[in-house]
Amino acid sequence: MELFFSQILDGLSIGSVLLLAATGLAIVFGLMGVINLAHGELMMLGAYVTYVVQSVFRPMGGVIFEFYYPFALVLSFVVTALVGVMLERTLIRKLYGRPLETLLATWGVSLILIQLIRSISTAMLLGIILAVLLGYFGNRLLSSKVGDRPLLPYLSGLLWTAALGIGLVGVNLLSAIRPLSSAWFGPRNIDVTAPKWLQGSWGEIAGIELPGLRIFIILLSAVLLLATVWFLTKSAWGLRIRAVTQNRQMSNCLGIPTDQVDSITFGLGSGLAGVAGCAITLLGSVGPNLGAAYIVSCFMVIVLGGVGNLLGTVLASLILGIIQSVVGSGSLLIVFPDMPAAAKGVVEFFATTSMSLVLVFIFIIVFLQFRPNGMFPQKGRSVDA
């Protein structure tokens, strides 16, 4: 039975990672109605930010290196939140109310982020900065000269195209310098070393060891969930987010800055995805395709728990994490060796990571036949929004 309870603990830690990622998706998808297929790639960015922070702290060694992880958690949230805000202001804002276009656009963003991580170098970064600066300041100058004339969007598009072309030329010129042309990460997976205070056991209960990494991930998800609930229910901006979600037109009439609310909401969801990516680095190596492994599971959590409901997100993520861990590890065959042959054959069939995910799909399909709107369906005006 110790093996079984150990797998339960592993399932809780997997569910906690899903909770971190799905909470951000619940905010973006549940509250804003945006289908963000780049959410998994935001998790990937958080993981790579953790790797960069570790690389910066490693030469310092000693006690300083042991404290790199809390700094990485904060920086992962900040960086991915800023990326989310930029994505919302430049792309998502123009696609509200158009779910199909939003889905396709965010899918394209996910592909761009994957290739960016694989190919990013100093030359490419300098070229991107050059293009962004030229496009941004050029558009500000254009707006001051042209005003709100009908040709402004077309001229702005031409200006951004020219800035992109200049940036590409700059990348090609800088790539001739070998130190600037080498890729930072490449397509291979990267490994993050957990600090010593997270390694080993943090004690035991009834003969079952409590791995520090697993317990830390569970506690981290609980703390961030409570902080998110407090922010949405008690803070001024949280109340504004809820007001805009319920009735956007009335909130705008009452003077609530709905555009800022959209940016903060998207930034919060993206930041939580970055923290989830930081936590994933403790469980194994990560790579550019990290997001694809989690985005489907995150949407399954949202659908099973009820769109936009945090309590449903918590329960659904823990249920799916436990199912994947207990069934996928095959521990049921060891704990219950005398089970009937038919049941044993079924357990053996699903006793792999990929097949346990299939079992989760089957479970969700059957569950939705009885509760199509999830465990905790939305009520009130948000249903009609």
CSV table of C-alpha atoms in Angstrom, one decimal:
chain,number,residue,atom,x,y,z
A,1,MET,CA,0.0,0.0,0.0
A,2,GLU,CA,3.0,2.3,0.5
A,3,LEU,CA,3.6,2.3,-3.3
A,4,PHE,CA,-0.1,3.1,-3.9
A,5,PHE,CA,-0.1,6.1,-1.5
A,6,SER,CA,3.2,7.2,-3.0
A,7,GLN,CA,1.6,7.3,-6.4
A,8,ILE,CA,-1.3,9.2,-5.0
A,9,LEU,CA,1.2,11.8,-3.8
A,10,ASP,CA,2.8,11.9,-7.2
A,11,GLY,CA,-0.6,12.3,-8.7
A,12,LEU,CA,-1.3,15.3,-6.4
A,13,SER,CA,1.9,16.9,-7.5
A,14,ILE,CA,1.0,16.4,-11.2
A,15,GLY,CA,-2.4,17.7,-10.5
A,16,SER,CA,-0.9,20.7,-8.8
A,17,VAL,CA,1.1,21.5,-11.9
A,18,LEU,CA,-2.1,21.2,-13.9
A,19,LEU,CA,-3.8,23.4,-11.4
A,20,LEU,CA,-1.2,26.1,-11.8
A,21,ALA,CA,-1.5,26.0,-15.6
A,22,ALA,CA,-5.2,25.6,-15.7
A,23,THR,CA,-5.9,28.4,-13.3
A,24,GLY,CA,-4.3,30.8,-15.7
A,25,LEU,CA,-6.3,29.3,-18.6
A,26,ALA,CA,-9.5,29.4,-16.5
A,27,ILE,CA,-8.9,33.2,-16.1
A,28,VAL,CA,-8.2,33.8,-19.8
A,29,PHE,CA,-10.7,31.4,-21.2
A,30,GLY,CA,-13.3,31.3,-18.5
A,31,LEU,CA,-13.5,35.1,-17.7
A,32,MET,CA,-12.4,36.6,-21.1
A,33,GLY,CA,-13.7,33.9,-23.4
A,34,VAL,CA,-10.4,33.8,-25.3
A,35,ILE,CA,-9.2,30.4,-26.6
A,36,ASN,CA,-5.5,30.8,-26.2
A,37,LEU,CA,-3.6,27.9,-27.8
A,38,ALA,CA,-0.3,29.7,-27.0
A,39,HIS,CA,-0.9,29.1,-23.2
A,40,GLY,CA,1.3,26.0,-23.3
A,41,GLU,CA,4.1,28.0,-24.9
A,42,LEU,CA,3.8,30.6,-22.1
A,43,MET,CA,4.5,27.7,-19.8
A,44,MET,CA,7.6,26.9,-21.9
A,45,LEU,CA,8.8,30.5,-21.6
A,46,GLY,CA,8.5,30.2,-17.8
A,47,ALA,CA,10.6,27.1,-17.9
A,48,TYR,CA,13.3,28.7,-20.0
A,49,VAL,CA,13.4,31.8,-17.8
A,50,THR,CA,14.1,29.4,-14.9
A,51,TYR,CA,16.9,27.8,-16.9
A,52,VAL,CA,18.4,31.3,-17.6
A,53,VAL,CA,18.2,32.4,-14.0
A,54,GLN,CA,19.9,29.1,-12.9
A,55,SER,CA,22.7,29.7,-15.5
A,56,VAL,CA,23.2,33.3,-14.1
A,57,PHE,CA,23.3,32.1,-10.5
A,58,ARG,CA,25.4,29.0,-11.0
A,59,PRO,CA,28.8,30.7,-11.2
A,60,MET,CA,28.1,32.4,-7.9
A,61,GLY,CA,27.9,29.0,-6.2
A,62,GLY,CA,27.4,28.3,-2.5
A,63,VAL,CA,24.5,29.8,-0.6
A,64,ILE,CA,23.6,32.3,-3.3
A,65,PHE,CA,22.9,29.6,-5.9
A,66,GLU,CA,20.6,27.9,-3.4
A,67,PHE,CA,18.2,30.9,-3.6
A,68,TYR,CA,18.0,31.1,-7.3
A,69,TYR,CA,14.7,29.3,-7.5
A,70,PRO,CA,12.5,31.8,-5.6
A,71,PHE,CA,14.0,34.5,-7.9
A,72,ALA,CA,13.2,32.4,-10.9
A,73,LEU,CA,9.6,32.0,-9.7
A,74,VAL,CA,9.1,35.7,-9.5
A,75,LEU,CA,10.9,36.4,-12.8
A,76,SER,CA,8.9,33.7,-14.6
A,77,PHE,CA,5.7,35.3,-13.6
A,78,VAL,CA,6.8,38.8,-14.5
A,79,VAL,CA,8.3,37.9,-17.9
A,80,THR,CA,5.3,35.7,-19.1
A,81,ALA,CA,2.8,38.3,-17.7
A,82,LEU,CA,4.5,41.0,-19.8
A,83,VAL,CA,4.5,38.8,-22.9
A,84,GLY,CA,0.8,38.1,-22.2
A,85,VAL,CA,0.0,41.8,-21.9
A,86,MET,CA,1.9,42.5,-25.1
A,87,LEU,CA,0.0,39.7,-26.9
A,88,GLU,CA,-3.3,41.0,-25.7
A,89,ARG,CA,-2.6,44.6,-26.7
A,90,THR,CA,-1.2,43.8,-30.1
A,91,LEU,CA,-3.3,40.8,-31.3
A,92,ILE,CA,-6.0,39.5,-29.0
A,93,ARG,CA,-7.6,42.9,-28.5
A,94,LYS,CA,-8.4,43.1,-32.2
A,95,LEU,CA,-10.1,39.7,-32.2
A,96,TYR,CA,-12.6,39.8,-29.3
A,97,GLY,CA,-15.9,38.2,-30.2
A,98,ARG,CA,-14.2,36.2,-33.0
A,99,PRO,CA,-13.3,32.8,-31.4
A,100,LEU,CA,-12.2,31.0,-34.6
A,101,GLU,CA,-9.9,33.8,-35.6
A,102,THR,CA,-8.5,34.0,-32.0
A,103,LEU,CA,-7.9,30.2,-32.0
A,104,LEU,CA,-6.0,30.4,-35.3
A,105,ALA,CA,-4.0,33.5,-34.3
A,106,THR,CA,-2.9,32.1,-30.9
A,107,TRP,CA,-2.0,28.8,-32.6
A,108,GLY,CA,0.3,30.8,-35.0
A,109,VAL,CA,1.8,32.6,-31.9
A,110,SER,CA,2.5,29.2,-30.3
A,111,LEU,CA,4.4,28.1,-33.4
A,112,ILE,CA,6.4,31.3,-33.5
A,113,LEU,CA,7.3,31.0,-29.8
A,114,ILE,CA,8.5,27.4,-30.3
A,115,GLN,CA,10.7,28.3,-33.3
A,116,LEU,CA,11.9,31.4,-31.4
A,117,ILE,CA,13.2,29.3,-28.6
A,118,ARG,CA,14.9,26.9,-30.9
A,119,SER,CA,16.6,29.6,-33.0
A,120,ILE,CA,17.0,32.7,-30.7
A,121,SER,CA,20.5,34.1,-30.8
A,122,THR,CA,22.0,37.5,-29.9
A,123,ALA,CA,21.9,38.6,-33.5
A,124,MET,CA,18.2,37.6,-33.8
A,125,LEU,CA,17.4,39.4,-30.5
A,126,LEU,CA,19.1,42.6,-31.6
A,127,GLY,CA,17.2,42.4,-35.0
A,128,ILE,CA,13.8,41.9,-33.2
A,129,ILE,CA,14.5,44.9,-30.9
A,130,LEU,CA,15.5,47.1,-33.9
A,131,ALA,CA,12.3,46.1,-35.7
A,132,VAL,CA,10.1,46.7,-32.7
A,133,LEU,CA,11.6,50.1,-31.9
A,134,LEU,CA,11.3,51.3,-35.5
A,135,GLY,CA,7.7,50.1,-35.8
A,136,TYR,CA,6.7,51.6,-32.4
A,137,PHE,CA,8.2,55.0,-32.7
A,138,GLY,CA,7.5,55.2,-36.4
A,139,ASN,CA,3.8,54.6,-35.7
A,140,ARG,CA,3.7,57.2,-33.0
A,141,LEU,CA,5.2,59.7,-35.4
A,142,LEU,CA,2.8,58.7,-38.1
A,143,SER,CA,-0.2,59.1,-35.8
A,144,SER,CA,0.9,62.6,-34.8
A,145,LYS,CA,1.2,63.6,-38.5
A,146,VAL,CA,-1.7,61.8,-40.1
A,147,GLY,CA,-4.2,61.7,-37.2
A,148,ASP,CA,-7.3,59.5,-37.5
A,149,ARG,CA,-7.6,59.5,-41.2
A,150,PRO,CA,-8.9,56.4,-43.0
A,151,LEU,CA,-5.5,55.6,-44.5
A,152,LEU,CA,-3.8,55.3,-41.1
A,153,PRO,CA,-4.3,51.5,-40.6
A,154,TYR,CA,-2.8,50.8,-44.1
A,155,LEU,CA,0.1,53.2,-43.6
A,156,SER,CA,0.7,51.6,-40.2
A,157,GLY,CA,0.8,48.2,-41.7
A,158,LEU,CA,3.3,49.3,-44.4
A,159,LEU,CA,5.4,50.9,-41.7
A,160,TRP,CA,5.5,47.7,-39.6
A,161,THR,CA,6.3,45.7,-42.8
A,162,ALA,CA,9.3,48.0,-43.5
A,163,ALA,CA,10.4,47.8,-39.9
A,164,LEU,CA,10.3,44.0,-40.1
A,165,GLY,CA,12.3,44.0,-43.3
A,166,ILE,CA,15.0,46.3,-41.7
A,167,GLY,CA,15.1,44.0,-38.7
A,168,LEU,CA,15.6,40.9,-41.0
A,169,VAL,CA,18.5,42.7,-42.8
A,170,GLY,CA,20.0,43.5,-39.4
A,171,VAL,CA,19.8,39.9,-38.3
A,172,ASN,CA,21.6,38.8,-41.5
A,173,LEU,CA,24.3,41.3,-41.1
A,174,LEU,CA,24.9,40.5,-37.4
A,175,SER,CA,24.8,36.8,-38.1
A,176,ALA,CA,28.1,37.1,-39.9
A,177,ILE,CA,29.7,37.7,-36.5
A,178,ARG,CA,30.1,34.2,-35.1
A,179,PRO,CA,29.7,35.0,-31.4
A,180,LEU,CA,26.4,36.7,-32.1
A,181,SER,CA,25.0,33.9,-34.4
A,182,SER,CA,25.1,30.9,-32.1
A,183,ALA,CA,21.8,29.7,-30.8
A,184,TRP,CA,21.2,30.1,-27.1
A,185,PHE,CA,19.2,27.0,-26.5
A,186,GLY,CA,18.7,25.0,-29.7
A,187,PRO,CA,16.2,22.2,-30.2
A,188,ARG,CA,17.4,19.9,-27.4
A,189,ASN,CA,15.9,19.6,-24.0
A,190,ILE,CA,17.4,21.5,-21.0
A,191,ASP,CA,17.8,20.4,-17.4
A,192,VAL,CA,17.3,22.5,-14.3
A,193,THR,CA,19.0,21.5,-11.1
A,194,ALA,CA,16.8,21.8,-8.0
A,195,PRO,CA,18.4,23.6,-5.0
A,196,LYS,CA,19.5,21.3,-2.2
A,197,TRP,CA,16.7,22.4,0.1
A,198,LEU,CA,14.2,21.0,-2.4
A,199,GLN,CA,16.0,17.7,-2.8
A,200,GLY,CA,15.6,14.6,-0.7
A,201,SER,CA,12.8,14.0,1.8
A,202,TRP,CA,10.9,16.4,4.0
A,203,GLY,CA,9.8,13.7,6.4
A,204,GLU,CA,7.5,10.8,6.3
A,205,ILE,CA,3.9,9.9,7.2
A,206,ALA,CA,2.9,6.3,8.1
A,207,GLY,CA,6.2,5.1,6.6
A,208,ILE,CA,5.7,7.1,3.3
A,209,GLU,CA,8.5,9.5,2.5
A,210,LEU,CA,7.4,13.0,1.5
A,211,PRO,CA,9.7,14.1,-1.4
A,212,GLY,CA,10.6,17.8,-1.1
A,213,LEU,CA,10.0,18.6,-4.7
A,214,ARG,CA,6.5,17.1,-4.7
A,215,ILE,CA,5.5,18.8,-1.5
A,216,PHE,CA,6.9,22.1,-2.6
A,217,ILE,CA,4.9,22.0,-5.9
A,218,ILE,CA,1.7,21.2,-4.0
A,219,LEU,CA,2.2,24.0,-1.5
A,220,LEU,CA,3.1,26.4,-4.3
A,221,SER,CA,-0.1,25.7,-6.2
A,222,ALA,CA,-2.1,26.1,-3.0
A,223,VAL,CA,-0.5,29.5,-2.1
A,224,LEU,CA,-0.9,30.8,-5.7
A,225,LEU,CA,-4.5,29.6,-5.8
A,226,LEU,CA,-5.4,31.4,-2.6
A,227,ALA,CA,-3.6,34.5,-3.8
A,228,THR,CA,-5.6,34.4,-7.1
A,229,VAL,CA,-8.9,34.0,-5.2
A,230,TRP,CA,-8.0,36.9,-3.0
A,231,PHE,CA,-7.1,39.1,-5.9
A,232,LEU,CA,-10.3,38.3,-7.8
A,233,THR,CA,-12.6,38.7,-4.8
A,234,LYS,CA,-11.0,41.3,-2.6
A,235,SER,CA,-8.8,43.6,-4.6
A,236,ALA,CA,-10.1,46.6,-6.5
A,237,TRP,CA,-8.8,45.3,-9.8
A,238,GLY,CA,-10.3,41.9,-9.1
A,239,LEU,CA,-13.7,43.4,-8.6
A,240,ARG,CA,-13.3,45.4,-11.8
A,241,ILE,CA,-12.4,42.1,-13.6
A,242,ARG,CA,-15.5,40.5,-12.3
A,243,ALA,CA,-17.6,43.5,-13.2
A,244,VAL,CA,-16.3,43.6,-16.8
A,245,THR,CA,-16.9,39.8,-17.1
A,246,GLN,CA,-20.6,40.2,-16.0
A,247,ASN,CA,-21.5,43.3,-18.0
A,248,ARG,CA,-18.8,45.0,-20.1
A,249,GLN,CA,-21.0,47.8,-21.5
A,250,MET,CA,-22.3,48.8,-18.0
A,251,SER,CA,-18.8,48.7,-16.6
A,252,ASN,CA,-17.6,51.0,-19.3
A,253,CYS,CA,-20.4,53.4,-18.6
A,254,LEU,CA,-19.4,53.5,-14.9
A,255,GLY,CA,-15.9,54.5,-15.8
A,256,ILE,CA,-14.1,51.2,-15.4
A,257,PRO,CA,-11.1,51.1,-17.8
A,258,THR,CA,-12.1,48.0,-19.6
A,259,ASP,CA,-9.0,48.0,-21.8
A,260,GLN,CA,-6.7,48.0,-18.8
A,261,VAL,CA,-8.8,45.3,-17.2
A,262,ASP,CA,-8.4,43.1,-20.3
A,263,SER,CA,-4.6,43.6,-20.2
A,264,ILE,CA,-4.4,42.8,-16.5
A,265,THR,CA,-6.6,39.7,-16.8
A,266,PHE,CA,-4.6,38.3,-19.7
A,267,GLY,CA,-1.3,39.2,-17.9
A,268,LEU,CA,-2.4,37.4,-14.7
A,269,GLY,CA,-3.4,34.3,-16.6
A,270,SER,CA,-0.1,34.3,-18.6
A,271,GLY,CA,2.0,34.9,-15.4
A,272,LEU,CA,0.4,31.9,-13.8
A,273,ALA,CA,1.3,29.8,-16.9
A,274,GLY,CA,4.9,31.0,-16.5
A,275,VAL,CA,5.0,29.9,-12.8
A,276,ALA,CA,3.6,26.5,-13.9
A,277,GLY,CA,6.5,26.2,-16.4
A,278,CYS,CA,8.9,27.1,-13.6
A,279,ALA,CA,7.4,24.3,-11.5
A,280,ILE,CA,7.6,21.8,-14.3
A,281,THR,CA,11.4,22.2,-14.5
A,282,LEU,CA,11.6,20.4,-11.1
A,283,LEU,CA,10.0,17.3,-12.5
A,284,GLY,CA,12.4,16.6,-15.4
A,285,SER,CA,14.0,18.1,-18.5
A,286,VAL,CA,12.0,20.5,-20.6
A,287,GLY,CA,12.2,21.5,-24.3
A,288,PRO,CA,10.6,23.7,-27.0
A,289,ASN,CA,7.6,21.3,-27.3
A,290,LEU,CA,6.7,21.5,-23.6
A,291,GLY,CA,3.5,23.3,-24.2
A,292,ALA,CA,2.0,20.7,-26.5
A,293,ALA,CA,2.2,18.2,-23.6
A,294,TYR,CA,0.1,20.3,-21.3
A,295,ILE,CA,-2.3,22.4,-23.3
A,296,VAL,CA,-4.8,19.6,-24.0
A,297,SER,CA,-4.7,18.5,-20.3
A,298,CYS,CA,-5.4,22.1,-19.3
A,299,PHE,CA,-8.4,22.4,-21.5
A,300,MET,CA,-9.7,19.1,-20.2
A,301,VAL,CA,-9.4,20.4,-16.7
A,302,ILE,CA,-11.4,23.6,-17.7
A,303,VAL,CA,-14.1,21.6,-19.4
A,304,LEU,CA,-14.4,19.0,-16.6
A,305,GLY,CA,-14.4,21.5,-13.8
A,306,GLY,CA,-16.7,24.1,-15.4
A,307,VAL,CA,-15.6,27.0,-17.5
A,308,GLY,CA,-14.4,29.9,-15.3
A,309,ASN,CA,-14.9,28.1,-12.0
A,310,LEU,CA,-11.8,27.9,-9.8
A,311,LEU,CA,-13.2,25.3,-7.4
A,312,GLY,CA,-14.0,23.1,-10.4
A,313,THR,CA,-10.5,23.7,-11.7
A,314,VAL,CA,-9.0,22.5,-8.4
A,315,LEU,CA,-11.0,19.3,-8.2
A,316,ALA,CA,-10.7,18.5,-11.9
A,317,SER,CA,-6.9,19.0,-12.0
A,318,LEU,CA,-6.4,16.8,-8.9
A,319,ILE,CA,-8.7,14.1,-10.2
A,320,LEU,CA,-6.9,14.0,-13.6
A,321,GLY,CA,-3.4,14.1,-12.0
A,322,ILE,CA,-4.2,11.1,-9.7
A,323,ILE,CA,-5.8,9.1,-12.5
A,324,GLN,CA,-2.7,9.6,-14.7
A,325,SER,CA,-0.3,8.8,-11.9
A,326,VAL,CA,-2.0,5.8,-10.4
A,327,VAL,CA,-3.2,4.1,-13.6
A,328,GLY,CA,-0.3,5.2,-15.8
A,329,SER,CA,2.4,3.8,-13.4
A,330,GLY,CA,0.8,0.4,-13.2
A,331,SER,CA,0.9,0.5,-9.4
A,332,LEU,CA,-2.6,-1.0,-9.2
A,333,LEU,CA,-1.1,-4.3,-10.5
A,334,ILE,CA,1.3,-4.4,-7.6
A,335,VAL,CA,-1.1,-3.3,-4.9
A,336,PHE,CA,-3.9,-5.6,-6.0
A,337,PRO,CA,-2.1,-8.7,-7.5
A,338,ASP,CA,-5.2,-10.9,-7.1
A,339,MET,CA,-7.6,-8.8,-9.1
A,340,PRO,CA,-9.8,-10.7,-11.7
A,341,ALA,CA,-8.2,-11.5,-15.0
A,342,ALA,CA,-10.6,-9.2,-16.9
A,343,ALA,CA,-9.8,-6.2,-14.7
A,344,LYS,CA,-6.1,-7.0,-14.8
A,345,GLY,CA,-6.2,-6.9,-18.6
A,346,VAL,CA,-7.9,-3.5,-18.6
A,347,VAL,CA,-5.4,-2.1,-16.1
A,348,GLU,CA,-2.4,-3.5,-18.1
A,349,PHE,CA,-3.8,-1.9,-21.3
A,350,PHE,CA,-3.9,1.5,-19.7
A,351,ALA,CA,-0.7,1.2,-17.6
A,352,THR,CA,1.3,3.7,-19.7
A,353,THR,CA,1.5,7.4,-19.7
A,354,SER,CA,-0.1,7.9,-23.1
A,355,MET,CA,-2.9,5.3,-22.5
A,356,SER,CA,-3.7,6.8,-19.1
A,357,LEU,CA,-4.4,10.0,-21.0
A,358,VAL,CA,-6.8,8.1,-23.2
A,359,LEU,CA,-8.5,6.8,-20.1
A,360,VAL,CA,-8.9,10.4,-18.9
A,361,PHE,CA,-10.5,11.3,-22.2
A,362,ILE,CA,-13.0,8.4,-21.8
A,363,PHE,CA,-13.7,9.5,-18.2
A,364,ILE,CA,-14.4,13.1,-19.3
A,365,ILE,CA,-16.6,12.0,-22.2
A,366,VAL,CA,-18.7,9.7,-20.0
A,367,PHE,CA,-18.9,12.4,-17.3
A,368,LEU,CA,-20.1,15.1,-19.7
A,369,GLN,CA,-22.9,12.9,-20.8
A,370,PHE,CA,-24.5,13.5,-17.4
A,371,ARG,CA,-23.2,17.0,-16.7
A,372,PRO,CA,-22.5,18.7,-20.1
A,373,ASN,CA,-21.4,22.0,-18.4
A,374,GLY,CA,-18.9,20.4,-16.0
A,375,MET,CA,-18.9,19.9,-12.3
A,376,PHE,CA,-19.7,23.5,-11.5
A,377,PRO,CA,-21.5,25.2,-14.4
A,378,GLN,CA,-21.7,29.0,-14.7
A,379,LYS,CA,-24.7,30.7,-13.4
A,380,GLY,CA,-26.2,34.2,-13.9
A,381,ARG,CA,-25.4,36.6,-16.6
A,382,SER,CA,-22.0,35.1,-17.5
A,383,VAL,CA,-23.9,32.2,-19.0
A,384,ASP,CA,-25.4,34.4,-21.6
A,385,ALA,CA,-22.3,36.5,-22.3
